[in-house]
Tab-separated table of C-alpha atoms in Angstrom:
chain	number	residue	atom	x	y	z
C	47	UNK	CA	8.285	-16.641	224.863
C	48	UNK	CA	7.570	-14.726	221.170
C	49	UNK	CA	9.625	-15.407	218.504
C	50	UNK	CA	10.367	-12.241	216.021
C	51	UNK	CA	8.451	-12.222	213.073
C	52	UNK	CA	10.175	-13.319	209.973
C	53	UNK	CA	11.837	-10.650	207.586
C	54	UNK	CA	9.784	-12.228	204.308
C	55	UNK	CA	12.617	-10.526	202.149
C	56	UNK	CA	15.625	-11.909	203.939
C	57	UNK	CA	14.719	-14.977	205.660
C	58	UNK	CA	16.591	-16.374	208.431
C	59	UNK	CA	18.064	-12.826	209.113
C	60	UNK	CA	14.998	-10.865	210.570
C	61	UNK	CA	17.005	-7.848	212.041
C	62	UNK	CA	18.992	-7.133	208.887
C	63	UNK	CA	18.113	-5.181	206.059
C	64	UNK	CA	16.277	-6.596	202.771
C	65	UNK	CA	18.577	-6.875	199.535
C	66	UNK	CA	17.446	-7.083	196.360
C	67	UNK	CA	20.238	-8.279	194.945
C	68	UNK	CA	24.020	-8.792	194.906
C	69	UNK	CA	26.461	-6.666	196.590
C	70	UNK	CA	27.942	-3.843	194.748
C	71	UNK	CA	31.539	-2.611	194.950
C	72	UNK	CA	31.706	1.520	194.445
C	73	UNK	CA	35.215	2.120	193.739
C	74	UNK	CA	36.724	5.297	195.833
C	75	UNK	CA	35.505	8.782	193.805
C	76	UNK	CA	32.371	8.288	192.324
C	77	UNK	CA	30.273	5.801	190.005
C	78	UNK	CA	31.081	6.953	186.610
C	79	UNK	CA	34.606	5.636	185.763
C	80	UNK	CA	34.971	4.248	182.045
C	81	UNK	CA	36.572	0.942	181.797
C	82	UNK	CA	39.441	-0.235	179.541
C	83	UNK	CA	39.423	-3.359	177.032
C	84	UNK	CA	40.108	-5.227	180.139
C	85	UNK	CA	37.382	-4.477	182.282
C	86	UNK	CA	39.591	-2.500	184.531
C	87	UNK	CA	38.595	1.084	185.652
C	88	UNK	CA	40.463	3.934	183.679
C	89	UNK	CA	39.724	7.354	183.896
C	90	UNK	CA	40.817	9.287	180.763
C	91	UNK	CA	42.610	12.482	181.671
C	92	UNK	CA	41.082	15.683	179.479
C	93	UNK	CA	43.769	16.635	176.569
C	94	UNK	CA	46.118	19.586	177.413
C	95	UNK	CA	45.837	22.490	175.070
C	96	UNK	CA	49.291	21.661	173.557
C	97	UNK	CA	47.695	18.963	171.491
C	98	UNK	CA	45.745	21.573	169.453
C	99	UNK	CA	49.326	22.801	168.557
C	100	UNK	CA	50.336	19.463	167.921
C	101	UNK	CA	47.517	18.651	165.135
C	102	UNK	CA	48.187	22.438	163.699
C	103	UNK	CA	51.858	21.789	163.032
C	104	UNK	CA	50.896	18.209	161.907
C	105	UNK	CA	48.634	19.838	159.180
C	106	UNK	CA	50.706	22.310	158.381
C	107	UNK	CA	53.805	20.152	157.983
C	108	UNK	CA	51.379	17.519	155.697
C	109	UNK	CA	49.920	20.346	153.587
C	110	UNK	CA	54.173	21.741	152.963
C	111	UNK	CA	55.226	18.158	152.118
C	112	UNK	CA	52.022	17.792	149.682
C	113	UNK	CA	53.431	21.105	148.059
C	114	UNK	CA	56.853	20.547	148.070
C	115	UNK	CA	55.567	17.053	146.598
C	116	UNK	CA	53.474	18.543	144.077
C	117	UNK	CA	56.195	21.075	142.377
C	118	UNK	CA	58.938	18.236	142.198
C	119	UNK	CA	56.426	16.233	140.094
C	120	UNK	CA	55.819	20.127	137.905
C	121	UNK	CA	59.582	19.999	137.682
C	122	UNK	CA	59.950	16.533	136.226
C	123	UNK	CA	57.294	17.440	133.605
C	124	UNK	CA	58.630	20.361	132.260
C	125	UNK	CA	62.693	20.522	133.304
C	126	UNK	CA	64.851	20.564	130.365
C	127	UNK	CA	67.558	18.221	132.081
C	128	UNK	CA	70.467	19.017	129.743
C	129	UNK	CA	70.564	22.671	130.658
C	130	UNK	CA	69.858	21.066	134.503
C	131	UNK	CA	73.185	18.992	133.699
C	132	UNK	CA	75.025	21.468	132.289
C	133	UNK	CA	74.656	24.116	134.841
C	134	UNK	CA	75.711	21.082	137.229
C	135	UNK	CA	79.566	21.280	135.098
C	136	UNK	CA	78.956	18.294	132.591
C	137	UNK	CA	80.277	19.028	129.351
C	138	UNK	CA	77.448	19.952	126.911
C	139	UNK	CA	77.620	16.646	124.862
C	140	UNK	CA	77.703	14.537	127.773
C	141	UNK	CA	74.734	16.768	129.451
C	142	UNK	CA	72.789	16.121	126.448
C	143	UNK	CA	72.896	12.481	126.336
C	144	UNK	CA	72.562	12.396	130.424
C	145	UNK	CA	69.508	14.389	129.969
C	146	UNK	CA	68.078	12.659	126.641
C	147	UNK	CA	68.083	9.272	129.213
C	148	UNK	CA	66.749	10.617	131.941
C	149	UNK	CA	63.960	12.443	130.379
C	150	UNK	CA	62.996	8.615	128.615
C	151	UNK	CA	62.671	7.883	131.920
C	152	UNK	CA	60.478	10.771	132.576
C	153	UNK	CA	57.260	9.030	132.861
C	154	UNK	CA	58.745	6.558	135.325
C	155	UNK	CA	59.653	9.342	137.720
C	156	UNK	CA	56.665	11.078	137.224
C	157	UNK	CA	54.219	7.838	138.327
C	158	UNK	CA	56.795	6.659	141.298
C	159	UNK	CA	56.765	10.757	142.824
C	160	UNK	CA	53.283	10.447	142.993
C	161	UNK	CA	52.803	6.936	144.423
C	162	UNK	CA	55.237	8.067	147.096
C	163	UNK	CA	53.492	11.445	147.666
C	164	UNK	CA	49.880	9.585	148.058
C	165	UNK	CA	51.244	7.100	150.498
C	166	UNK	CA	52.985	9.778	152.863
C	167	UNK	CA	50.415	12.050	152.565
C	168	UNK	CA	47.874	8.992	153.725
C	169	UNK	CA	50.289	8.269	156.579
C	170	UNK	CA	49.940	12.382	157.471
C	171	UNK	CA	46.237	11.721	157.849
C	172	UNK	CA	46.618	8.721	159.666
C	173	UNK	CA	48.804	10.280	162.273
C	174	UNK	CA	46.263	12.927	162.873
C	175	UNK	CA	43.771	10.778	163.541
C	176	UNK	CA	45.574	8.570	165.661
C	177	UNK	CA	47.075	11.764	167.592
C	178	UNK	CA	44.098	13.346	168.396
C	179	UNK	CA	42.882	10.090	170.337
C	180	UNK	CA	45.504	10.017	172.138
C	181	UNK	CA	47.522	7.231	170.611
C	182	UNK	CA	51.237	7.107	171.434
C	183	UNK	CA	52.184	5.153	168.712
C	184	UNK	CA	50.807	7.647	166.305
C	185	UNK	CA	53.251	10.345	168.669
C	186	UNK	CA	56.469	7.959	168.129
C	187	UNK	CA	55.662	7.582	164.312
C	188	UNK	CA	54.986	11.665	163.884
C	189	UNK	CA	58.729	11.821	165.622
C	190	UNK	CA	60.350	9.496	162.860
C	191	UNK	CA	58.513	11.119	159.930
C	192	UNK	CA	59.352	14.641	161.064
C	193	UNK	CA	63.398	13.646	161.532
C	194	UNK	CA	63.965	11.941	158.604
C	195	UNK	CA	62.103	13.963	156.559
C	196	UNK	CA	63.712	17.281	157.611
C	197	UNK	CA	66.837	15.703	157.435
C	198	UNK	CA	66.525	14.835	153.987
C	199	UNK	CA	64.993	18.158	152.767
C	200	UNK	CA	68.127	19.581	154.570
C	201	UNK	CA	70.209	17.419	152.515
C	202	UNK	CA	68.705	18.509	149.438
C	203	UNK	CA	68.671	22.151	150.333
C	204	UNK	CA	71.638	23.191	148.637
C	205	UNK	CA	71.168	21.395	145.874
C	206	UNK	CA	67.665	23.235	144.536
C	207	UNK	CA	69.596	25.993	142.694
C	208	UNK	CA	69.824	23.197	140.114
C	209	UNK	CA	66.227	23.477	139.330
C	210	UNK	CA	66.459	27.097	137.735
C	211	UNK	CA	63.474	28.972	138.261
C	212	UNK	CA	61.970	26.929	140.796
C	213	UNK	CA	64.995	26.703	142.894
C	214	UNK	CA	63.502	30.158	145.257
C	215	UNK	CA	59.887	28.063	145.004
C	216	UNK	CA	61.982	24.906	146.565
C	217	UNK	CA	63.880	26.560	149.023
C	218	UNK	CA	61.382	28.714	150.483
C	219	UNK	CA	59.050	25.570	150.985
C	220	UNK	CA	62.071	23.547	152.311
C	221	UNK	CA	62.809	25.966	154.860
C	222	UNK	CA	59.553	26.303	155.743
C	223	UNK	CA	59.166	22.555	156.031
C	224	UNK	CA	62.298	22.163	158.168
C	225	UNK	CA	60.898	24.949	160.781
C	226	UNK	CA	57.306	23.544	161.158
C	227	UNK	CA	59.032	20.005	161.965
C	228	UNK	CA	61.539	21.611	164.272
C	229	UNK	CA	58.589	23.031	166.498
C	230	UNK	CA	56.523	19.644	165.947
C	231	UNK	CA	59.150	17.756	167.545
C	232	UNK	CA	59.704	20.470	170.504
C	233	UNK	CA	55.826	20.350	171.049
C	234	UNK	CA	55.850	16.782	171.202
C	235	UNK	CA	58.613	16.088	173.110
C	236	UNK	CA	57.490	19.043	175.922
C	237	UNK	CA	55.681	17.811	179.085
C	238	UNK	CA	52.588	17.734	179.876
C	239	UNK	CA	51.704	16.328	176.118
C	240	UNK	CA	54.782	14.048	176.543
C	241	UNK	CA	53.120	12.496	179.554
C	242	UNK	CA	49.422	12.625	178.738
C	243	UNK	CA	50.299	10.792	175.284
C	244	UNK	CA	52.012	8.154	177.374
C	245	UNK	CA	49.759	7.843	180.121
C	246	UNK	CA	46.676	7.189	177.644
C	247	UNK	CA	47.208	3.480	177.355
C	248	UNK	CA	45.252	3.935	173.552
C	249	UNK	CA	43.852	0.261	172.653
C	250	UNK	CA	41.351	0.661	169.792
């Protein structure tokens, strides 16, 4: 009686196939999946065109802050406060020492306008970056920015016929800046953005 000649590449096992070397696992749908801080298998799903809108309105809301931002700070340098005070009912005396105080103070407000302007401006351009990978987070911190700020421009609205000549300047840019955070919030709160910003599981 012959015995079968040995398979030299898998010995002991002559009628099975040769391997060359462990076994694989191919997940269901193909070989190239991307995998997650984890190891795990994600697959990233593509961007929906509303997240072009998104970054517009984010830009556009950024560049209206930085101007709205920019003539405040004009204001402060130039505003003759007593004739500010006045036109607010203070008698002329009092207006005059109101507004010799605040404009010693003038520098102050000056250097802590732009300080604030330079960090929200930075957090603008932070939230752009952050949005157009995807992150979440950067979605839920555009959504506080854009309701308090609106909400305080809003508050202030009313009040920019106070700053003369500038008070059409203001308003227009307020109102502008109060729309363009309206429809950011809409965009971001519509599906499908809604749902591919919290399916995207952003780690990095």
């Amino acid at each position: 009686m012959s015995t079968p000649p040995d398979n030299p590449d898998n010995p002991g096992h002559p009628d099975e196939p040769a391997r060359s070397g462990p076994p694989r696992y191919t997940p269901p749908g193909g070989h190239d999946r991307a995998r997650d801080g984890h190891g795990q298998q994600h697959d990233p799903a593509p961007a929906p065109p509303q997240l072009k809108r998104l970054l517009g309105l984010t830009v556009a809301s950024g560049a209206l802050y930085a101007a709205l931002g920019v003539v405040v700070t004009v204001i402060y340098a130039t505003m003759d406060f007593a004739a500010m005070y006045q036109r607010m009912g203070v008698p002329a005396e009092d207006a005059g020492q109101i507004g010799t105080m605040v404009e010693q103070m003038r520098g102050i407000s000056i250097a802590s306008g732009v300080i604030g302007l330079v960090v929200l401006v930075g957090l603008y351009v932070m939230e752009y970056v952050f949005l157009s990978k995807g992150a979440n987070w950067a979605r839920i911190l555009g959504i506080v920015l854009a309701i308090l700020s609106a909400v305080g421009f809003l508050g202030n609205l009313f009040g920019f016929w106070l700053y003369g000549q500038w008070a059409i300047v203001l308003i227009g840019l307020g109102i502008a800046f109060i729309a363009v955070n309206i429809a950011w919030l809409v965009t971001a709160f519509r599906a499908p953005l809604r749902d591919w910003f919290t399916a995207q599981h952003y780690t990095r």
